[in-house]
Amino acid sequence: MIRFEIIDENTKNLEEIKQLYFDAFPFEERIPFYIMVLVGNDRGVEFLSIYDDDKWLGFIHTLVGDELSYIFYFAIENSLRQSGYGSKILREYKKMHPRLSLAIEPVEEESDNFKQRKKRLDFYRKNGFETIDTRVVEMGVEFELMGARGMEIKESDYRKLVKKFFDSFEQKKVLSVKEMRDADSYTIANFVDSKELMYRAGEAIFYVGDWNIGDKVLVVAGSGNNAGDGYVVADLLNTEEIEVEILLIKDKFSEDGQCYFDICKQNGIKCNVLDESMDYSALLEKFNSYDYILDCIYGTGFSGEVKEPVYSLIKAINDSNASVVSADINSGMNGDTGESDICVNSDITVSIGFLKKGLITNEASKHIGELINMDIGIVIENSNSNYVVTRYK
């Protein structure tokens, strides 16, 4: 008998679910998995594991509204595909949500995966869904809406449902550097292992970046935990077959950073240590050969003046043609004031946890193209935390 169980942080096969999620959906269609878990079964969301008696079949993630329910993600365990379970699951799930909708990639003959798209369309048609001639864009990917046969779907109901889901994550707290450091420590002591928190930070940055297969990415890393976030990103990029290289300012690491750097080395990611004798022209020429530079040199704890050779390094990053993503804060910027003698100019800065005071100052805005805050489950003592994806322009 088909049954559904809530997925949360205590789910026994959470790693198996995560692997299926990664296998079933390309990175441009995924939101960070930690958000899937932390926001699951809250704010009008169902994140459910699917079983046939005790046999695990897969998972379903649905946005549930008053007028409409919308399947965000649905995946069957690889070995059980083509076994009829997909139809059985949908039949039972539609009993729970009669006004059920979903979206598929448009079936176009010129698409690379035309046969796969056609197969998916046929599957959902067989199970009582039909297209409604409405296309939507999610995370930069175009999809076509489908609803249960005979059901009218207003595009406005779909947009309202999705907007409510993401708007509910809005995080308005702004912290000082010390407050952020205290929140990190409190979270690690009571809720999340420090290595897991670093992985979430890297996954968040990876999710925000607009990199694609064919791009070349350079991760410029200092020696602290900010660099560790960059190593996580590098490994995720490498997993998705995006060319990535790491440039170390020094051959020095934080404890957690060392863990993820070692993983990068084990997975064959190219790593070099900065040649301090390299002049500005050589640095600029090197940086111009990359499509993206991920800035992980200094974190929010930096203060004072930027000294050589990092001063020339930052100047070359700013003068290069590469698109620049800064991890948590633009290197060289004061986290409380936004001031700097020189700092990285970013196209996107991905703030981690909560916005820091310095990031929203007028001075900081001169150096940041777009500011995006990603909450990774950091908890302020005596306060409830939201799990957020917040964008500021």
mmCIF file of C-alpha atoms in Angstrom:
data_model
loop_
_atom_site.group_PDB
_atom_site.id
_atom_site.type_symbol
_atom_site.label_atom_id
_atom_site.label_comp_id
_atom_site.label_asym_id
_atom_site.label_seq_id
_atom_site.Cartn_x
_atom_site.Cartn_y
_atom_site.Cartn_z
ATOM 1 C CA MET A 1 0.000 0.000 0.000
ATOM 2 C CA ILE A 2 1.319 3.446 -0.938
ATOM 3 C CA ARG A 3 1.935 5.683 2.057
ATOM 4 C CA PHE A 4 3.649 9.019 2.709
ATOM 5 C CA GLU A 5 5.937 10.104 5.566
ATOM 6 C CA ILE A 6 7.174 13.600 6.456
ATOM 7 C CA ILE A 7 10.838 14.292 5.636
ATOM 8 C CA ASP A 8 12.797 16.268 8.235
ATOM 9 C CA GLU A 9 16.311 16.382 9.695
ATOM 10 C CA ASN A 10 15.654 13.139 11.611
ATOM 11 C CA THR A 11 14.652 11.096 8.557
ATOM 12 C CA LYS A 12 16.849 7.976 8.559
ATOM 13 C CA ASN A 13 17.585 7.823 4.826
ATOM 14 C CA LEU A 14 18.090 11.567 4.371
ATOM 15 C CA GLU A 15 21.353 11.082 2.472
ATOM 16 C CA GLU A 16 19.639 8.639 0.114
ATOM 17 C CA ILE A 17 16.873 11.182 -0.529
ATOM 18 C CA LYS A 18 19.461 13.891 -1.157
ATOM 19 C CA GLN A 19 21.333 11.715 -3.650
ATOM 20 C CA LEU A 20 18.120 10.962 -5.537
ATOM 21 C CA TYR A 21 17.342 14.691 -5.611
ATOM 22 C CA PHE A 22 20.774 15.402 -7.109
ATOM 23 C CA ASP A 23 20.474 12.535 -9.610
ATOM 24 C CA ALA A 24 16.955 13.422 -10.745
ATOM 25 C CA PHE A 25 17.259 17.187 -11.247
ATOM 26 C CA PRO A 26 20.011 19.218 -12.966
ATOM 27 C CA PHE A 27 21.674 21.849 -10.802
ATOM 28 C CA GLU A 28 19.963 24.751 -12.596
ATOM 29 C CA GLU A 29 16.572 23.365 -11.470
ATOM 30 C CA ARG A 30 17.518 22.701 -7.834
ATOM 31 C CA ILE A 31 17.218 24.785 -4.713
ATOM 32 C CA PRO A 32 19.701 23.932 -1.919
ATOM 33 C CA PHE A 33 18.762 20.640 -0.287
ATOM 34 C CA TYR A 34 19.056 22.040 3.229
ATOM 35 C CA ILE A 35 16.227 24.458 2.338
ATOM 36 C CA MET A 36 14.165 21.511 1.095
ATOM 37 C CA VAL A 37 14.541 19.865 4.512
ATOM 38 C CA LEU A 38 14.313 22.879 6.794
ATOM 39 C CA VAL A 39 11.283 24.383 5.091
ATOM 40 C CA GLY A 40 9.629 21.052 4.359
ATOM 41 C CA ASN A 41 6.133 20.638 5.836
ATOM 42 C CA ASP A 42 5.911 24.290 6.814
ATOM 43 C CA ARG A 43 4.541 27.464 5.216
ATOM 44 C CA GLY A 44 2.212 25.540 2.910
ATOM 45 C CA VAL A 45 4.813 22.952 1.840
ATOM 46 C CA GLU A 46 4.737 19.137 1.869
ATOM 47 C CA PHE A 47 8.050 17.291 1.619
ATOM 48 C CA LEU A 48 7.177 13.608 1.825
ATOM 49 C CA SER A 49 8.986 10.295 1.508
ATOM 50 C CA ILE A 50 7.006 7.662 -0.396
ATOM 51 C CA TYR A 51 6.726 3.987 0.590
ATOM 52 C CA ASP A 52 5.002 0.828 -0.569
ATOM 53 C CA ASP A 53 4.563 -0.734 2.863
ATOM 54 C CA ASP A 54 8.235 -0.692 4.007
ATOM 55 C CA LYS A 55 9.833 -0.316 0.563
ATOM 56 C CA TRP A 56 11.144 3.230 -0.060
ATOM 57 C CA LEU A 57 10.084 4.507 -3.479
ATOM 58 C CA GLY A 58 11.150 8.168 -3.655
ATOM 59 C CA PHE A 59 9.893 11.589 -2.597
ATOM 60 C CA ILE A 60 7.444 14.333 -3.518
ATOM 61 C CA HIS A 61 7.714 18.052 -2.703
ATOM 62 C CA THR A 62 4.547 20.102 -3.152
ATOM 63 C CA LEU A 63 3.371 23.678 -2.575
ATOM 64 C CA VAL A 64 -0.113 23.494 -1.094
ATOM 65 C CA GLY A 65 -2.581 26.379 -1.431
ATOM 66 C CA ASP A 66 -6.296 26.955 -0.993
ATOM 67 C CA GLU A 67 -7.017 27.029 -4.721
ATOM 68 C CA LEU A 68 -4.190 24.936 -6.100
ATOM 69 C CA SER A 69 -1.492 22.450 -5.154
ATOM 70 C CA TYR A 70 1.691 22.405 -7.218
ATOM 71 C CA ILE A 71 4.284 19.616 -7.384
ATOM 72 C CA PHE A 72 7.698 21.246 -7.206
ATOM 73 C CA TYR A 73 9.764 18.033 -7.247
ATOM 74 C CA PHE A 74 8.782 14.378 -7.718
ATOM 75 C CA ALA A 75 11.320 11.573 -8.075
ATOM 76 C CA ILE A 76 11.214 7.772 -8.048
ATOM 77 C CA GLU A 77 14.212 5.738 -6.855
ATOM 78 C CA ASN A 78 16.312 4.880 -9.914
ATOM 79 C CA SER A 79 15.920 1.095 -9.800
ATOM 80 C CA LEU A 80 12.115 1.354 -9.561
ATOM 81 C CA ARG A 81 11.456 3.526 -12.589
ATOM 82 C CA GLN A 82 9.339 1.955 -15.345
ATOM 83 C CA SER A 83 7.772 -0.317 -12.720
ATOM 84 C CA GLY A 84 4.359 1.358 -12.553
ATOM 85 C CA TYR A 85 4.994 3.015 -9.203
ATOM 86 C CA GLY A 86 4.802 6.543 -10.606
ATOM 87 C CA SER A 87 1.171 6.059 -11.659
ATOM 88 C CA LYS A 88 0.235 4.388 -8.362
ATOM 89 C CA ILE A 89 1.767 7.249 -6.367
ATOM 90 C CA LEU A 90 0.027 9.967 -8.359
ATOM 91 C CA ARG A 91 -3.302 8.148 -8.066
ATOM 92 C CA GLU A 92 -3.021 8.119 -4.272
ATOM 93 C CA TYR A 93 -1.600 11.624 -4.032
ATOM 94 C CA LYS A 94 -4.446 13.107 -6.100
ATOM 95 C CA LYS A 95 -6.839 11.801 -3.456
ATOM 96 C CA MET A 96 -5.043 14.106 -0.991
ATOM 97 C CA HIS A 97 -4.831 17.026 -3.430
ATOM 98 C CA PRO A 98 -7.582 16.920 -6.094
ATOM 99 C CA ARG A 99 -6.567 20.298 -7.548
ATOM 100 C CA LEU A 100 -3.060 19.154 -8.358
ATOM 101 C CA SER A 101 -0.763 20.779 -10.904
ATOM 102 C CA LEU A 102 2.848 20.471 -12.028
ATOM 103 C CA ALA A 103 5.210 21.724 -14.724
ATOM 104 C CA ILE A 104 7.339 19.970 -17.331
ATOM 105 C CA GLU A 105 9.907 21.099 -19.859
ATOM 106 C CA PRO A 106 8.160 22.011 -23.146
ATOM 107 C CA VAL A 107 8.260 19.203 -25.710
ATOM 108 C CA GLU A 108 10.184 20.730 -28.603
ATOM 109 C CA GLU A 109 11.856 18.651 -31.302
ATOM 110 C CA GLU A 110 15.000 20.797 -31.321
ATOM 111 C CA SER A 111 15.661 20.202 -27.590
ATOM 112 C CA ASP A 112 18.610 17.953 -26.716
ATOM 113 C CA ASN A 113 16.459 15.656 -24.581
ATOM 114 C CA PHE A 114 13.379 15.598 -26.803
ATOM 115 C CA LYS A 115 12.672 11.881 -26.268
ATOM 116 C CA GLN A 116 12.908 12.241 -22.505
ATOM 117 C CA ARG A 117 10.565 15.266 -22.519
ATOM 118 C CA LYS A 118 8.076 13.450 -24.747
ATOM 119 C CA LYS A 119 8.165 10.418 -22.471
ATOM 120 C CA ARG A 120 7.493 12.586 -19.425
ATOM 121 C CA LEU A 121 4.577 14.324 -21.168
ATOM 122 C CA ASP A 122 3.059 10.959 -22.150
ATOM 123 C CA PHE A 123 3.428 9.697 -18.580
ATOM 124 C CA TYR A 124 1.522 12.604 -17.067
ATOM 125 C CA ARG A 125 -1.158 12.498 -19.779
ATOM 126 C CA LYS A 126 -1.664 8.808 -19.030
ATOM 127 C CA ASN A 127 -2.176 9.785 -15.398
ATOM 128 C CA GLY A 128 -4.910 12.309 -16.037
ATOM 129 C CA PHE A 129 -2.972 15.545 -16.523
ATOM 130 C CA GLU A 130 -3.131 17.877 -19.507
ATOM 131 C CA THR A 131 -1.183 20.946 -20.610
ATOM 132 C CA ILE A 132 -2.917 24.302 -20.241
ATOM 133 C CA ASP A 133 -0.904 26.294 -22.799
ATOM 134 C CA THR A 134 0.816 28.372 -20.121
ATOM 135 C CA ARG A 135 4.580 28.641 -19.749
ATOM 136 C CA VAL A 136 6.367 29.784 -16.621
ATOM 137 C CA VAL A 137 9.997 30.382 -15.690
ATOM 138 C CA GLU A 138 11.508 28.948 -12.524
ATOM 139 C CA MET A 139 15.155 29.618 -11.654
ATOM 140 C CA GLY A 140 15.784 30.696 -15.236
ATOM 141 C CA VAL A 141 14.348 27.492 -16.776
ATOM 142 C CA GLU A 142 11.152 27.521 -18.849
ATOM 143 C CA PHE A 143 8.392 25.019 -18.031
ATOM 144 C CA GLU A 144 4.871 24.288 -19.242
ATOM 145 C CA LEU A 145 2.052 24.008 -16.685
ATOM 146 C CA MET A 146 -0.117 20.899 -16.478
ATOM 147 C CA GLY A 147 -3.234 20.267 -14.396
ATOM 148 C CA ALA A 148 -5.578 17.383 -13.664
ATOM 149 C CA ARG A 149 -7.821 16.755 -16.681
ATOM 150 C CA GLY A 150 -10.794 19.125 -16.859
ATOM 151 C CA MET A 151 -9.314 21.414 -14.231
ATOM 152 C CA GLU A 152 -9.014 25.145 -14.854
ATOM 153 C CA ILE A 153 -5.807 26.733 -13.638
ATOM 154 C CA LYS A 154 -5.347 30.443 -13.409
ATOM 155 C CA GLU A 155 -1.750 31.482 -13.965
ATOM 156 C CA SER A 156 -2.315 34.035 -11.209
ATOM 157 C CA ASP A 157 -3.085 31.183 -8.734
ATOM 158 C CA TYR A 158 0.175 29.461 -9.682
ATOM 159 C CA ARG A 159 2.197 32.679 -9.315
ATOM 160 C CA LYS A 160 0.494 33.493 -6.018
ATOM 161 C CA LEU A 161 1.387 30.054 -4.662
ATOM 162 C CA VAL A 162 5.046 30.201 -5.707
ATOM 163 C CA LYS A 163 5.424 33.822 -4.583
ATOM 164 C CA LYS A 164 3.963 33.000 -1.177
ATOM 165 C CA PHE A 165 6.432 30.134 -0.827
ATOM 166 C CA PHE A 166 9.502 32.254 -1.511
ATOM 167 C CA ASP A 167 8.243 35.459 0.116
ATOM 168 C CA SER A 168 7.661 33.592 3.367
ATOM 169 C CA PHE A 169 11.442 33.220 3.659
ATOM 170 C CA GLU A 170 12.090 36.970 3.802
ATOM 171 C CA GLN A 171 14.637 37.754 6.468
ATOM 172 C CA LYS A 172 14.893 41.342 7.662
ATOM 173 C CA LYS A 173 17.326 40.978 10.562
ATOM 174 C CA VAL A 174 20.637 42.785 10.151
ATOM 175 C CA LEU A 175 23.483 41.899 12.513
ATOM 176 C CA SER A 176 26.827 43.305 13.503
ATOM 177 C CA VAL A 177 29.890 41.161 12.865
ATOM 178 C CA LYS A 178 30.028 40.233 16.571
ATOM 179 C CA GLU A 179 26.339 39.332 16.642
ATOM 180 C CA MET A 180 26.804 37.154 13.582
ATOM 181 C CA ARG A 181 29.831 35.446 15.131
ATOM 182 C CA ASP A 182 27.861 34.793 18.339
ATOM 183 C CA ALA A 183 24.957 33.343 16.317
ATOM 184 C CA ASP A 184 27.384 31.054 14.449
ATOM 185 C CA SER A 185 28.829 29.795 17.738
ATOM 186 C CA TYR A 186 25.392 29.271 19.294
ATOM 187 C CA THR A 187 24.168 27.347 16.260
ATOM 188 C CA ILE A 188 27.235 25.107 16.130
ATOM 189 C CA ALA A 189 27.035 24.415 19.872
ATOM 190 C CA ASN A 190 23.343 23.533 19.829
ATOM 191 C CA PHE A 191 22.078 22.656 16.359
ATOM 192 C CA VAL A 192 24.428 22.114 13.420
ATOM 193 C CA ASP A 193 27.951 20.728 13.151
ATOM 194 C CA SER A 194 30.437 23.358 11.904
ATOM 195 C CA LYS A 195 31.389 21.307 8.839
ATOM 196 C CA GLU A 196 27.736 20.901 7.874
ATOM 197 C CA LEU A 197 27.202 24.652 8.302
ATOM 198 C CA MET A 198 30.184 25.325 6.017
ATOM 199 C CA TYR A 199 28.767 22.925 3.437
ATOM 200 C CA ARG A 200 25.409 24.716 3.539
ATOM 201 C CA ALA A 201 27.162 28.044 2.992
ATOM 202 C CA GLY A 202 29.002 26.691 -0.041
ATOM 203 C CA GLU A 203 25.851 25.068 -1.412
ATOM 204 C CA ALA A 204 24.010 28.397 -1.044
ATOM 205 C CA ILE A 205 26.714 30.277 -2.965
ATOM 206 C CA PHE A 206 26.790 27.576 -5.639
ATOM 207 C CA TYR A 207 23.012 27.856 -6.012
ATOM 208 C CA VAL A 208 23.110 31.624 -6.515
ATOM 209 C CA GLY A 209 25.883 31.658 -9.120
ATOM 210 C CA ASP A 210 24.865 31.797 -12.775
ATOM 211 C CA TRP A 211 27.652 29.481 -13.966
ATOM 212 C CA ASN A 212 27.062 26.898 -16.649
ATOM 213 C CA ILE A 213 28.881 24.003 -18.281
ATOM 214 C CA GLY A 214 31.535 25.510 -20.537
ATOM 215 C CA ASP A 215 32.393 28.302 -18.094
ATOM 216 C CA LYS A 216 35.774 28.584 -16.392
ATOM 217 C CA VAL A 217 35.659 29.499 -12.696
ATOM 218 C CA LEU A 218 38.528 30.590 -10.459
ATOM 219 C CA VAL A 219 38.085 30.381 -6.683
ATOM 220 C CA VAL A 220 40.448 32.864 -5.004
ATOM 221 C CA ALA A 221 40.811 31.693 -1.416
ATOM 222 C CA GLY A 222 42.329 33.100 1.743
ATOM 223 C CA SER A 223 43.062 30.969 4.803
ATOM 224 C CA GLY A 224 39.901 31.172 6.942
ATOM 225 C CA ASN A 225 36.411 29.697 6.938
ATOM 226 C CA ASN A 226 35.412 32.044 4.119
ATOM 227 C CA ALA A 227 37.867 30.084 1.953
ATOM 228 C CA GLY A 228 36.258 26.844 3.144
ATOM 229 C CA ASP A 229 32.937 27.964 1.654
ATOM 230 C CA GLY A 230 34.793 28.408 -1.621
ATOM 231 C CA TYR A 231 36.212 24.878 -1.531
ATOM 232 C CA VAL A 232 32.675 23.506 -1.155
ATOM 233 C CA VAL A 233 31.603 25.553 -4.182
ATOM 234 C CA ALA A 234 34.616 24.307 -6.145
ATOM 235 C CA ASP A 235 33.719 20.683 -5.458
ATOM 236 C CA LEU A 236 30.070 21.235 -6.431
ATOM 237 C CA LEU A 237 31.141 22.933 -9.658
ATOM 238 C CA ASN A 238 33.485 20.051 -10.400
ATOM 239 C CA THR A 239 30.697 17.540 -9.752
ATOM 240 C CA GLU A 240 28.556 19.347 -12.324
ATOM 241 C CA GLU A 241 31.488 19.215 -14.803
ATOM 242 C CA ILE A 242 32.090 22.980 -14.747
ATOM 243 C CA GLU A 243 35.797 23.754 -15.084
ATOM 244 C CA VAL A 244 37.127 25.149 -11.806
ATOM 245 C CA GLU A 245 40.512 26.024 -10.336
ATOM 246 C CA ILE A 246 41.556 27.197 -6.862
ATOM 247 C CA LEU A 247 44.110 29.950 -6.257
ATOM 248 C CA LEU A 248 45.358 30.017 -2.654
ATOM 249 C CA ILE A 249 46.740 33.233 -1.189
ATOM 250 C CA LYS A 250 48.716 31.067 1.232
ATOM 251 C CA ASP A 251 49.051 27.339 1.841
ATOM 252 C CA LYS A 252 47.145 27.715 5.112
ATOM 253 C CA PHE A 253 43.674 26.523 6.180
ATOM 254 C CA SER A 254 41.112 26.602 8.959
ATOM 255 C CA GLU A 255 40.266 23.175 10.395
ATOM 256 C CA ASP A 256 36.965 22.862 8.503
ATOM 257 C CA GLY A 257 38.433 24.498 5.426
ATOM 258 C CA GLN A 258 41.188 21.875 5.343
ATOM 259 C CA CYS A 259 38.542 19.149 5.258
ATOM 260 C CA TYR A 260 36.881 20.535 2.113
ATOM 261 C CA PHE A 261 40.180 21.502 0.483
ATOM 262 C CA ASP A 262 41.337 17.882 0.879
ATOM 263 C CA ILE A 263 38.139 16.745 -0.857
ATOM 264 C CA CYS A 264 38.889 19.095 -3.746
ATOM 265 C CA LYS A 265 42.399 17.677 -4.055
ATOM 266 C CA GLN A 266 41.107 14.098 -3.904
ATOM 267 C CA ASN A 267 38.672 14.910 -6.710
ATOM 268 C CA GLY A 268 41.429 16.258 -8.943
ATOM 269 C CA ILE A 269 40.605 19.977 -8.814
ATOM 270 C CA LYS A 270 43.563 22.067 -9.909
ATOM 271 C CA CYS A 271 45.057 24.134 -7.064
ATOM 272 C CA ASN A 272 47.889 26.668 -7.057
ATOM 273 C CA VAL A 273 49.421 28.968 -4.458
ATOM 274 C CA LEU A 274 49.786 32.636 -5.412
ATOM 275 C CA ASP A 275 53.231 33.514 -6.723
ATOM 276 C CA GLU A 276 53.920 36.698 -4.760
ATOM 277 C CA SER A 277 56.467 37.776 -7.367
ATOM 278 C CA MET A 278 53.773 37.861 -10.066
ATOM 279 C CA ASP A 279 53.219 41.466 -11.133
ATOM 280 C CA TYR A 280 49.875 43.173 -11.689
ATOM 281 C CA SER A 281 49.897 42.699 -15.482
ATOM 282 C CA ALA A 282 50.417 38.954 -15.160
ATOM 283 C CA LEU A 283 47.612 38.717 -12.576
ATOM 284 C CA LEU A 284 45.236 40.657 -14.818
ATOM 285 C CA GLU A 285 46.065 38.456 -17.810
ATOM 286 C CA LYS A 286 45.406 35.351 -15.707
ATOM 287 C CA PHE A 287 42.077 36.635 -14.380
ATOM 288 C CA ASN A 288 40.903 37.646 -17.857
ATOM 289 C CA SER A 289 41.059 33.978 -18.868
ATOM 290 C CA TYR A 290 38.156 33.098 -16.533
ATOM 291 C CA ASP A 291 34.425 33.637 -16.938
ATOM 292 C CA TYR A 292 33.837 33.823 -13.168
ATOM 293 C CA ILE A 293 35.942 34.631 -10.135
ATOM 294 C CA LEU A 294 34.663 33.558 -6.717
ATOM 295 C CA ASP A 295 36.068 35.888 -4.071
ATOM 296 C CA CYS A 296 36.764 34.000 -0.827
ATOM 297 C CA ILE A 297 39.811 35.924 0.374
ATOM 298 C CA TYR A 298 38.593 37.691 3.534
ATOM 299 C CA GLY A 299 35.446 37.222 5.599
ATOM 300 C CA THR A 300 33.400 39.591 7.746
ATOM 301 C CA GLY A 301 36.057 39.637 10.453
ATOM 302 C CA PHE A 302 38.501 41.579 8.277
ATOM 303 C CA SER A 303 39.445 45.103 9.377
ATOM 304 C CA GLY A 304 42.286 47.479 8.667
ATOM 305 C CA GLU A 305 44.182 47.956 5.422
ATOM 306 C CA VAL A 306 44.698 45.453 2.621
ATOM 307 C CA LYS A 307 48.398 44.830 2.126
ATOM 308 C CA GLU A 308 50.429 43.400 -0.722
ATOM 309 C CA PRO A 309 50.254 41.023 -2.453
ATOM 310 C CA VAL A 310 46.480 40.951 -1.839
ATOM 311 C CA TYR A 311 46.103 44.649 -2.726
ATOM 312 C CA SER A 312 47.314 44.003 -6.295
ATOM 313 C CA LEU A 313 45.299 40.799 -6.421
ATOM 314 C CA ILE A 314 42.057 42.640 -5.620
ATOM 315 C CA LYS A 315 42.903 45.420 -8.072
ATOM 316 C CA ALA A 316 43.433 42.842 -10.821
ATOM 317 C CA ILE A 317 40.115 41.124 -9.986
ATOM 318 C CA ASN A 318 38.341 44.480 -10.234
ATOM 319 C CA ASP A 319 39.991 45.332 -13.549
ATOM 320 C CA SER A 320 39.383 41.928 -15.109
ATOM 321 C CA ASN A 321 36.599 40.985 -17.517
ATOM 322 C CA ALA A 322 35.401 38.131 -15.294
ATOM 323 C CA SER A 323 32.051 38.191 -13.516
ATOM 324 C CA VAL A 324 32.735 38.315 -9.773
ATOM 325 C CA VAL A 325 30.839 36.575 -6.971
ATOM 326 C CA SER A 326 31.834 37.447 -3.387
ATOM 327 C CA ALA A 327 31.247 34.881 -0.635
ATOM 328 C CA ASP A 328 29.507 36.464 2.384
ATOM 329 C CA ILE A 329 31.204 39.859 1.965
ATOM 330 C CA ASN A 330 33.433 41.627 -0.532
ATOM 331 C CA SER A 331 37.017 40.955 0.525
ATOM 332 C CA GLY A 332 38.602 44.059 2.050
ATOM 333 C CA MET A 333 35.261 45.517 3.206
ATOM 334 C CA ASN A 334 34.561 46.210 6.870
ATOM 335 C CA GLY A 335 31.555 44.119 7.904
ATOM 336 C CA ASP A 336 30.179 46.762 10.256
ATOM 337 C CA THR A 337 30.777 49.956 8.285
ATOM 338 C CA GLY A 338 31.108 48.915 4.632
ATOM 339 C CA GLU A 339 34.284 50.979 4.376
ATOM 340 C CA SER A 340 37.551 49.908 2.750
ATOM 341 C CA ASP A 341 40.768 51.273 1.329
ATOM 342 C CA ILE A 342 40.277 48.728 -1.461
ATOM 343 C CA CYS A 343 37.806 45.873 -1.739
ATOM 344 C CA VAL A 344 36.541 43.454 -4.372
ATOM 345 C CA ASN A 345 33.868 44.903 -6.649
ATOM 346 C CA SER A 346 31.295 42.157 -7.108
ATOM 347 C CA ASP A 347 28.525 41.511 -9.581
ATOM 348 C CA ILE A 348 26.840 39.467 -6.829
ATOM 349 C CA THR A 349 27.583 39.253 -3.118
ATOM 350 C CA VAL A 350 26.065 36.223 -1.360
ATOM 351 C CA SER A 351 25.596 37.117 2.297
ATOM 352 C CA ILE A 352 25.427 34.020 4.501
ATOM 353 C CA GLY A 353 23.140 33.694 7.522
ATOM 354 C CA PHE A 354 21.981 37.250 8.115
ATOM 355 C CA LEU A 355 22.810 40.515 6.424
ATOM 356 C CA LYS A 356 25.696 42.288 8.068
ATOM 357 C CA LYS A 357 25.394 45.995 8.874
ATOM 358 C CA GLY A 358 28.232 47.008 6.588
ATOM 359 C CA LEU A 359 26.651 45.373 3.529
ATOM 360 C CA ILE A 360 23.654 47.704 3.477
ATOM 361 C CA THR A 361 25.535 50.988 3.806
ATOM 362 C CA ASN A 362 25.809 53.520 0.990
ATOM 363 C CA GLU A 363 29.554 52.925 0.908
ATOM 364 C CA ALA A 364 29.098 49.186 0.362
ATOM 365 C CA SER A 365 26.551 49.717 -2.402
ATOM 366 C CA LYS A 366 29.304 51.303 -4.527
ATOM 367 C CA HIS A 367 31.023 47.908 -4.674
ATOM 368 C CA ILE A 368 28.076 45.475 -4.892
ATOM 369 C CA GLY A 369 26.025 44.863 -8.016
ATOM 370 C CA GLU A 370 23.396 42.623 -6.385
ATOM 371 C CA LEU A 371 23.180 41.592 -2.732
ATOM 372 C CA ILE A 372 21.559 38.229 -1.970
ATOM 373 C CA ASN A 373 21.105 36.884 1.546
ATOM 374 C CA MET A 374 20.978 33.106 2.075
ATOM 375 C CA ASP A 375 19.992 31.838 5.520
ATOM 376 C CA ILE A 376 21.560 28.433 6.148
ATOM 377 C CA GLY A 377 19.779 27.682 9.413
ATOM 378 C CA ILE A 378 21.823 29.900 11.730
ATOM 379 C CA VAL A 379 19.913 30.539 14.967
ATOM 380 C CA ILE A 380 20.179 33.626 17.140
ATOM 381 C CA GLU A 381 20.001 32.726 20.836
ATOM 382 C CA ASN A 382 16.491 33.358 22.243
ATOM 383 C CA SER A 383 15.133 33.917 18.729
ATOM 384 C CA ASN A 384 13.378 31.796 16.105
ATOM 385 C CA SER A 385 15.241 31.536 12.807
ATOM 386 C CA ASN A 386 13.670 31.648 9.352
ATOM 387 C CA TYR A 387 15.254 29.741 6.475
ATOM 388 C CA VAL A 388 15.524 32.279 3.758
ATOM 389 C CA VAL A 389 16.396 33.182 0.224
ATOM 390 C CA THR A 390 16.294 36.985 0.112
ATOM 391 C CA ARG A 391 17.386 39.161 -2.812
ATOM 392 C CA TYR A 392 18.241 42.858 -2.753
ATOM 393 C CA LYS A 393 19.175 44.949 -5.768
#
